[in-house]
JSON list of C-alpha atoms in Angstrom, two decimals:
[
{"chain": "A", "resi": 49, "resn": "VAL", "atom": "CA", "xyz": [-104.73, 73.08, 204.94]},
{"chain": "A", "resi": 50, "resn": "SER", "atom": "CA", "xyz": [-107.97, 72.21, 207.19]},
{"chain": "A", "resi": 51, "resn": "SER", "atom": "CA", "xyz": [-108.67, 69.17, 208.24]},
{"chain": "A", "resi": 52, "resn": "ARG", "atom": "CA", "xyz": [-110.58, 66.46, 205.94]},
{"chain": "A", "resi": 53, "resn": "PRO", "atom": "CA", "xyz": [-113.00, 64.11, 206.53]},
{"chain": "A", "resi": 54, "resn": "GLY", "atom": "CA", "xyz": [-111.48, 60.65, 206.18]},
{"chain": "A", "resi": 55, "resn": "PHE", "atom": "CA", "xyz": [-107.88, 62.06, 206.09]},
{"chain": "A", "resi": 56, "resn": "GLU", "atom": "CA", "xyz": [-105.09, 61.98, 208.56]},
{"chain": "A", "resi": 57, "resn": "MET", "atom": "CA", "xyz": [-102.98, 65.03, 208.52]},
{"chain": "A", "resi": 58, "resn": "ILE", "atom": "CA", "xyz": [-99.84, 65.46, 210.17]},
{"chain": "A", "resi": 59, "resn": "PRO", "atom": "CA", "xyz": [-97.83, 68.74, 209.79]},
{"chain": "A", "resi": 60, "resn": "ALA", "atom": "CA", "xyz": [-94.14, 68.66, 208.91]},
{"chain": "A", "resi": 61, "resn": "GLU", "atom": "CA", "xyz": [-91.17, 70.63, 208.19]},
{"chain": "A", "resi": 62, "resn": "VAL", "atom": "CA", "xyz": [-89.02, 70.46, 204.68]},
{"chain": "A", "resi": 63, "resn": "VAL", "atom": "CA", "xyz": [-85.07, 69.63, 205.81]},
{"chain": "A", "resi": 64, "resn": "LYS", "atom": "CA", "xyz": [-84.15, 69.08, 202.26]},
{"chain": "A", "resi": 65, "resn": "ILE", "atom": "CA", "xyz": [-85.67, 70.14, 198.74]},
{"chain": "A", "resi": 66, "resn": "SER", "atom": "CA", "xyz": [-84.43, 69.48, 195.31]},
{"chain": "A", "resi": 67, "resn": "ARG", "atom": "CA", "xyz": [-85.58, 71.84, 192.56]},
{"chain": "A", "resi": 68, "resn": "ASN", "atom": "CA", "xyz": [-83.33, 72.01, 189.86]},
{"chain": "A", "resi": 69, "resn": "LYS", "atom": "CA", "xyz": [-83.91, 68.59, 188.20]},
{"chain": "A", "resi": 70, "resn": "GLN", "atom": "CA", "xyz": [-86.12, 66.56, 186.51]},
{"chain": "A", "resi": 71, "resn": "HIS", "atom": "CA", "xyz": [-87.04, 64.01, 189.33]},
{"chain": "A", "resi": 72, "resn": "ASN", "atom": "CA", "xyz": [-87.12, 66.64, 192.53]},
{"chain": "A", "resi": 73, "resn": "TYR", "atom": "CA", "xyz": [-87.76, 65.38, 196.06]},
{"chain": "A", "resi": 74, "resn": "LEU", "atom": "CA", "xyz": [-88.20, 66.48, 199.39]},
{"chain": "A", "resi": 75, "resn": "ILE", "atom": "CA", "xyz": [-87.17, 65.00, 202.73]},
{"chain": "A", "resi": 76, "resn": "LEU", "atom": "CA", "xyz": [-89.35, 66.11, 205.53]},
{"chain": "A", "resi": 77, "resn": "ASN", "atom": "CA", "xyz": [-88.75, 65.88, 209.29]},
{"chain": "A", "resi": 78, "resn": "LYS", "atom": "CA", "xyz": [-91.21, 63.33, 210.10]},
{"chain": "A", "resi": 79, "resn": "GLY", "atom": "CA", "xyz": [-91.26, 59.38, 209.65]},
{"chain": "A", "resi": 80, "resn": "TYR", "atom": "CA", "xyz": [-93.18, 56.24, 210.98]},
{"chain": "A", "resi": 81, "resn": "ALA", "atom": "CA", "xyz": [-92.72, 57.19, 214.56]},
{"chain": "A", "resi": 82, "resn": "ASP", "atom": "CA", "xyz": [-94.84, 60.30, 213.96]},
{"chain": "A", "resi": 83, "resn": "GLY", "atom": "CA", "xyz": [-97.30, 58.05, 211.88]},
{"chain": "A", "resi": 84, "resn": "ILE", "atom": "CA", "xyz": [-96.32, 59.04, 208.37]},
{"chain": "A", "resi": 85, "resn": "LYS", "atom": "CA", "xyz": [-97.40, 56.58, 206.23]},
{"chain": "A", "resi": 86, "resn": "GLU", "atom": "CA", "xyz": [-95.58, 55.50, 202.68]},
{"chain": "A", "resi": 87, "resn": "ASN", "atom": "CA", "xyz": [-98.42, 56.51, 199.75]},
{"chain": "A", "resi": 88, "resn": "SER", "atom": "CA", "xyz": [-99.56, 59.34, 201.54]},
{"chain": "A", "resi": 89, "resn": "GLY", "atom": "CA", "xyz": [-99.90, 63.05, 199.82]},
{"chain": "A", "resi": 90, "resn": "VAL", "atom": "CA", "xyz": [-97.88, 66.19, 200.79]},
{"chain": "A", "resi": 91, "resn": "VAL", "atom": "CA", "xyz": [-99.85, 69.45, 200.62]},
{"chain": "A", "resi": 92, "resn": "ALA", "atom": "CA", "xyz": [-99.04, 72.88, 201.31]},
{"chain": "A", "resi": 93, "resn": "ARG", "atom": "CA", "xyz": [-101.20, 76.32, 201.66]},
{"chain": "A", "resi": 94, "resn": "GLY", "atom": "CA", "xyz": [-100.41, 76.47, 197.53]},
{"chain": "A", "resi": 95, "resn": "GLY", "atom": "CA", "xyz": [-101.80, 73.12, 196.89]},
{"chain": "A", "resi": 96, "resn": "VAL", "atom": "CA", "xyz": [-100.15, 69.67, 196.32]},
{"chain": "A", "resi": 97, "resn": "ILE", "atom": "CA", "xyz": [-95.96, 69.19, 197.08]},
{"chain": "A", "resi": 98, "resn": "GLY", "atom": "CA", "xyz": [-95.60, 65.75, 196.55]},
{"chain": "A", "resi": 99, "resn": "ILE", "atom": "CA", "xyz": [-96.12, 62.08, 197.19]},
{"chain": "A", "resi": 100, "resn": "VAL", "atom": "CA", "xyz": [-94.25, 59.99, 200.10]},
{"chain": "A", "resi": 101, "resn": "ASP", "atom": "CA", "xyz": [-92.37, 57.40, 198.58]},
{"chain": "A", "resi": 102, "resn": "ALA", "atom": "CA", "xyz": [-90.16, 55.86, 201.64]},
{"chain": "A", "resi": 103, "resn": "ILE", "atom": "CA", "xyz": [-90.09, 56.33, 205.47]},
{"chain": "A", "resi": 104, "resn": "SER", "atom": "CA", "xyz": [-87.41, 56.10, 208.05]},
{"chain": "A", "resi": 105, "resn": "GLU", "atom": "CA", "xyz": [-88.18, 56.54, 211.83]},
{"chain": "A", "resi": 106, "resn": "HIS", "atom": "CA", "xyz": [-88.08, 60.17, 211.94]},
{"chain": "A", "resi": 107, "resn": "HIS", "atom": "CA", "xyz": [-87.73, 61.34, 208.08]},
{"chain": "A", "resi": 108, "resn": "CYS", "atom": "CA", "xyz": [-89.82, 60.69, 204.87]},
{"chain": "A", "resi": 109, "resn": "PHE", "atom": "CA", "xyz": [-88.85, 60.83, 201.41]},
{"chain": "A", "resi": 110, "resn": "ALA", "atom": "CA", "xyz": [-91.30, 62.18, 199.24]},
{"chain": "A", "resi": 111, "resn": "PHE", "atom": "CA", "xyz": [-91.66, 62.96, 195.08]},
{"chain": "A", "resi": 112, "resn": "SER", "atom": "CA", "xyz": [-91.90, 66.27, 194.65]},
{"chain": "A", "resi": 113, "resn": "PHE", "atom": "CA", "xyz": [-94.85, 67.77, 192.19]},
{"chain": "A", "resi": 114, "resn": "GLN", "atom": "CA", "xyz": [-92.27, 69.16, 190.35]},
{"chain": "A", "resi": 115, "resn": "ASN", "atom": "CA", "xyz": [-90.91, 65.61, 189.31]},
{"chain": "A", "resi": 116, "resn": "SER", "atom": "CA", "xyz": [-91.49, 64.36, 185.59]},
{"chain": "A", "resi": 117, "resn": "ASP", "atom": "CA", "xyz": [-92.97, 61.24, 186.98]},
{"chain": "A", "resi": 118, "resn": "VAL", "atom": "CA", "xyz": [-95.81, 62.57, 189.18]},
{"chain": "A", "resi": 119, "resn": "SER", "atom": "CA", "xyz": [-99.21, 63.05, 187.94]},
{"chain": "A", "resi": 120, "resn": "ILE", "atom": "CA", "xyz": [-102.30, 64.03, 190.01]},
{"chain": "A", "resi": 121, "resn": "SER", "atom": "CA", "xyz": [-106.10, 63.76, 189.24]},
{"chain": "A", "resi": 122, "resn": "ALA", "atom": "CA", "xyz": [-107.35, 67.18, 188.98]},
{"chain": "A", "resi": 123, "resn": "ARG", "atom": "CA", "xyz": [-110.27, 69.36, 187.50]},
{"chain": "A", "resi": 124, "resn": "ILE", "atom": "CA", "xyz": [-111.42, 72.55, 186.43]},
{"chain": "A", "resi": 125, "resn": "GLY", "atom": "CA", "xyz": [-113.87, 74.53, 188.21]},
{"chain": "A", "resi": 126, "resn": "SER", "atom": "CA", "xyz": [-116.29, 73.26, 191.24]},
{"chain": "A", "resi": 127, "resn": "GLU", "atom": "CA", "xyz": [-118.16, 70.91, 188.71]},
{"chain": "A", "resi": 128, "resn": "GLY", "atom": "CA", "xyz": [-115.64, 70.77, 185.66]},
{"chain": "A", "resi": 129, "resn": "SER", "atom": "CA", "xyz": [-114.00, 67.60, 183.73]},
{"chain": "A", "resi": 130, "resn": "SER", "atom": "CA", "xyz": [-111.03, 66.00, 185.43]},
{"chain": "A", "resi": 131, "resn": "GLY", "atom": "CA", "xyz": [-107.94, 65.10, 184.11]},
{"chain": "A", "resi": 132, "resn": "LEU", "atom": "CA", "xyz": [-103.99, 64.52, 184.94]},
{"chain": "A", "resi": 133, "resn": "LEU", "atom": "CA", "xyz": [-101.93, 67.44, 186.17]},
{"chain": "A", "resi": 134, "resn": "ILE", "atom": "CA", "xyz": [-98.58, 67.31, 185.55]},
{"chain": "A", "resi": 135, "resn": "TRP", "atom": "CA", "xyz": [-95.38, 69.61, 186.05]},
{"chain": "A", "resi": 136, "resn": "ASP", "atom": "CA", "xyz": [-94.69, 71.41, 182.74]},
{"chain": "A", "resi": 137, "resn": "GLY", "atom": "CA", "xyz": [-90.69, 70.55, 183.51]},
{"chain": "A", "resi": 138, "resn": "ILE", "atom": "CA", "xyz": [-89.51, 74.16, 182.64]},
{"chain": "A", "resi": 139, "resn": "HIS", "atom": "CA", "xyz": [-91.36, 76.53, 185.09]},
{"chain": "A", "resi": 140, "resn": "ASN", "atom": "CA", "xyz": [-91.52, 76.97, 188.57]},
{"chain": "A", "resi": 141, "resn": "ALA", "atom": "CA", "xyz": [-95.09, 77.43, 188.57]},
{"chain": "A", "resi": 142, "resn": "GLY", "atom": "CA", "xyz": [-96.11, 75.73, 185.48]},
{"chain": "A", "resi": 143, "resn": "ALA", "atom": "CA", "xyz": [-98.57, 72.79, 184.94]},
{"chain": "A", "resi": 144, "resn": "ILE", "atom": "CA", "xyz": [-100.51, 71.15, 182.30]},
{"chain": "A", "resi": 145, "resn": "LEU", "atom": "CA", "xyz": [-103.99, 69.51, 182.85]},
{"chain": "A", "resi": 146, "resn": "LYS", "atom": "CA", "xyz": [-103.81, 66.95, 180.23]},
{"chain": "A", "resi": 147, "resn": "GLU", "atom": "CA", "xyz": [-106.73, 64.41, 178.97]},
{"chain": "A", "resi": 148, "resn": "LEU", "atom": "CA", "xyz": [-109.60, 66.50, 179.47]},
{"chain": "A", "resi": 149, "resn": "PRO", "atom": "CA", "xyz": [-112.58, 65.27, 177.15]},
{"chain": "A", "resi": 150, "resn": "LEU", "atom": "CA", "xyz": [-113.34, 67.69, 173.94]},
{"chain": "A", "resi": 151, "resn": "GLN", "atom": "CA", "xyz": [-116.66, 68.65, 175.35]},
{"chain": "A", "resi": 152, "resn": "SER", "atom": "CA", "xyz": [-115.43, 70.02, 178.66]},
{"chain": "A", "resi": 153, "resn": "LYS", "atom": "CA", "xyz": [-116.34, 73.37, 179.34]},
{"chain": "A", "resi": 154, "resn": "TYR", "atom": "CA", "xyz": [-114.02, 75.64, 181.33]},
{"chain": "A", "resi": 155, "resn": "SER", "atom": "CA", "xyz": [-112.93, 79.08, 180.82]},
{"chain": "A", "resi": 156, "resn": "LEU", "atom": "CA", "xyz": [-109.38, 81.09, 181.00]},
{"chain": "A", "resi": 157, "resn": "GLY", "atom": "CA", "xyz": [-108.84, 82.15, 184.80]},
{"chain": "A", "resi": 158, "resn": "ASP", "atom": "CA", "xyz": [-110.95, 79.04, 186.08]},
{"chain": "A", "resi": 159, "resn": "THR", "atom": "CA", "xyz": [-109.34, 77.74, 189.57]},
{"chain": "A", "resi": 160, "resn": "VAL", "atom": "CA", "xyz": [-108.18, 74.11, 189.23]},
{"chain": "A", "resi": 161, "resn": "TYR", "atom": "CA", "xyz": [-108.75, 71.84, 192.24]},
{"chain": "A", "resi": 162, "resn": "THR", "atom": "CA", "xyz": [-107.61, 68.07, 193.20]},
{"chain": "A", "resi": 163, "resn": "SER", "atom": "CA", "xyz": [-110.36, 66.13, 191.66]},
{"chain": "A", "resi": 164, "resn": "GLY", "atom": "CA", "xyz": [-111.08, 63.63, 195.01]},
{"chain": "A", "resi": 165, "resn": "HIS", "atom": "CA", "xyz": [-110.58, 60.59, 192.03]},
{"chain": "A", "resi": 166, "resn": "SER", "atom": "CA", "xyz": [-107.32, 59.92, 193.80]},
{"chain": "A", "resi": 167, "resn": "LEU", "atom": "CA", "xyz": [-106.63, 57.70, 196.96]},
{"chain": "A", "resi": 168, "resn": "LEU", "atom": "CA", "xyz": [-103.92, 60.33, 197.96]},
{"chain": "A", "resi": 169, "resn": "PHE", "atom": "CA", "xyz": [-105.49, 63.74, 198.08]},
{"chain": "A", "resi": 170, "resn": "PRO", "atom": "CA", "xyz": [-108.90, 65.06, 199.05]},
{"chain": "A", "resi": 171, "resn": "PRO", "atom": "CA", "xyz": [-111.14, 67.01, 196.82]},
{"chain": "A", "resi": 172, "resn": "ASP", "atom": "CA", "xyz": [-111.33, 70.57, 196.61]},
{"chain": "A", "resi": 173, "resn": "ILE", "atom": "CA", "xyz": [-107.96, 71.44, 197.28]},
{"chain": "A", "resi": 174, "resn": "PRO", "atom": "CA", "xyz": [-107.11, 74.53, 194.97]},
{"chain": "A", "resi": 175, "resn": "LEU", "atom": "CA", "xyz": [-103.86, 74.36, 192.70]},
{"chain": "A", "resi": 176, "resn": "GLY", "atom": "CA", "xyz": [-103.66, 77.03, 190.26]},
{"chain": "A", "resi": 177, "resn": "ILE", "atom": "CA", "xyz": [-105.70, 79.21, 187.28]},
{"chain": "A", "resi": 178, "resn": "ALA", "atom": "CA", "xyz": [-106.45, 77.68, 183.84]},
{"chain": "A", "resi": 179, "resn": "GLY", "atom": "CA", "xyz": [-104.75, 79.04, 181.24]},
{"chain": "A", "resi": 180, "resn": "LYS", "atom": "CA", "xyz": [-104.69, 78.98, 177.40]},
{"chain": "A", "resi": 181, "resn": "ALA", "atom": "CA", "xyz": [-106.04, 75.20, 176.04]},
{"chain": "A", "resi": 182, "resn": "LYS", "atom": "CA", "xyz": [-105.25, 73.23, 172.64]},
{"chain": "A", "resi": 183, "resn": "VAL", "atom": "CA", "xyz": [-106.54, 69.90, 171.44]},
{"chain": "A", "resi": 184, "resn": "VAL", "atom": "CA", "xyz": [-104.19, 67.14, 171.36]},
{"chain": "A", "resi": 185, "resn": "ASN", "atom": "CA", "xyz": [-104.53, 64.54, 168.86]},
{"chain": "A", "resi": 186, "resn": "GLY", "atom": "CA", "xyz": [-107.84, 65.85, 168.12]},
{"chain": "A", "resi": 187, "resn": "ALA", "atom": "CA", "xyz": [-108.94, 63.64, 170.89]},
{"chain": "A", "resi": 188, "resn": "THR", "atom": "CA", "xyz": [-108.65, 65.71, 174.36]},
{"chain": "A", "resi": 189, "resn": "ASN", "atom": "CA", "xyz": [-107.70, 68.92, 175.53]},
{"chain": "A", "resi": 190, "resn": "GLN", "atom": "CA", "xyz": [-104.85, 69.95, 177.46]},
{"chain": "A", "resi": 191, "resn": "VAL", "atom": "CA", "xyz": [-104.93, 73.44, 179.41]},
{"chain": "A", "resi": 192, "resn": "SER", "atom": "CA", "xyz": [-101.64, 75.01, 180.79]},
{"chain": "A", "resi": 193, "resn": "VAL", "atom": "CA", "xyz": [-102.15, 76.08, 184.37]},
{"chain": "A", "resi": 194, "resn": "SER", "atom": "CA", "xyz": [-100.37, 78.56, 186.82]},
{"chain": "A", "resi": 195, "resn": "LEU", "atom": "CA", "xyz": [-99.86, 76.88, 189.99]},
{"chain": "A", "resi": 196, "resn": "PHE", "atom": "CA", "xyz": [-100.76, 78.89, 193.30]},
{"chain": "A", "resi": 197, "resn": "GLN", "atom": "CA", "xyz": [-97.68, 76.98, 195.03]},
{"chain": "A", "resi": 198, "resn": "ASP", "atom": "CA", "xyz": [-94.25, 78.95, 195.13]},
{"chain": "A", "resi": 199, "resn": "PHE", "atom": "CA", "xyz": [-92.04, 75.60, 195.31]},
{"chain": "A", "resi": 200, "resn": "SER", "atom": "CA", "xyz": [-88.83, 78.08, 195.94]},
{"chain": "A", "resi": 201, "resn": "ALA", "atom": "CA", "xyz": [-90.57, 78.95, 199.35]},
{"chain": "A", "resi": 202, "resn": "ILE", "atom": "CA", "xyz": [-91.80, 75.69, 201.06]},
{"chain": "A", "resi": 203, "resn": "ARG", "atom": "CA", "xyz": [-90.92, 75.17, 204.47]},
{"chain": "A", "resi": 204, "resn": "TYR", "atom": "CA", "xyz": [-93.84, 73.82, 206.37]},
{"chain": "A", "resi": 205, "resn": "VAL", "atom": "CA", "xyz": [-96.26, 71.29, 204.64]},
{"chain": "A", "resi": 206, "resn": "THR", "atom": "CA", "xyz": [-99.10, 68.66, 205.90]},
{"chain": "A", "resi": 207, "resn": "VAL", "atom": "CA", "xyz": [-98.84, 65.16, 205.19]},
{"chain": "A", "resi": 208, "resn": "VAL", "atom": "CA", "xyz": [-102.39, 63.79, 204.40]},
{"chain": "A", "resi": 209, "resn": "HIS", "atom": "CA", "xyz": [-103.23, 59.97, 204.52]},
{"chain": "A", "resi": 210, "resn": "ASN", "atom": "CA", "xyz": [-106.45, 58.74, 203.39]},
{"chain": "A", "resi": 211, "resn": "ASP", "atom": "CA", "xyz": [-107.93, 56.33, 206.03]},
{"chain": "A", "resi": 212, "resn": "ALA", "atom": "CA", "xyz": [-109.57, 54.10, 203.44]},
{"chain": "A", "resi": 213, "resn": "PHE", "atom": "CA", "xyz": [-106.38, 53.66, 201.51]},
{"chain": "A", "resi": 214, "resn": "ASP", "atom": "CA", "xyz": [-105.42, 50.14, 202.39]},
{"chain": "A", "resi": 215, "resn": "GLU", "atom": "CA", "xyz": [-109.30, 48.73, 202.03]},
{"chain": "A", "resi": 216, "resn": "ILE", "atom": "CA", "xyz": [-109.75, 50.29, 198.68]},
{"chain": "A", "resi": 217, "resn": "GLU", "atom": "CA", "xyz": [-106.41, 48.81, 197.20]},
{"chain": "A", "resi": 218, "resn": "GLU", "atom": "CA", "xyz": [-107.22, 45.50, 197.91]},
{"chain": "A", "resi": 219, "resn": "PHE", "atom": "CA", "xyz": [-110.02, 45.89, 195.08]},
{"chain": "A", "resi": 220, "resn": "MET", "atom": "CA", "xyz": [-107.21, 46.65, 192.64]},
{"chain": "A", "resi": 221, "resn": "GLU", "atom": "CA", "xyz": [-105.05, 43.79, 193.41]}
]
């Protein structure tokens, strides 16, 4: 993962990973002594891995993207509509991009990226490939996504922290 303006990036190694539950997690070998902060994103070459939730001096605990409680803001294509990307709860590389406006234009095979509409992840991180779509409750589109990241082969990751996180959070209090 290349450096991104406005984001601090710290390389880390996965020391423990849970993959066979609905609430999967990771433990990384970096903590507050290494500059890790809560509410940081975790990414790898294949996309988003998770979100840091707790930190000790030399380790941190992150919710995996393969956790039924985790969603990230994503968009289809370089200029496409944004929605929420969630793990499909079944497949290692399966996800669902939901809450897309009905008027959204996209095609089977378009790349799905982080949208940049989140404080945790910079925009334009490739996440996966758009698959079949369906209309939900006549109000929004939902698209299946085949993720680039192989969660069975995660070893090295990068923790990304938005330098403006605390300042922007003040507006939301």
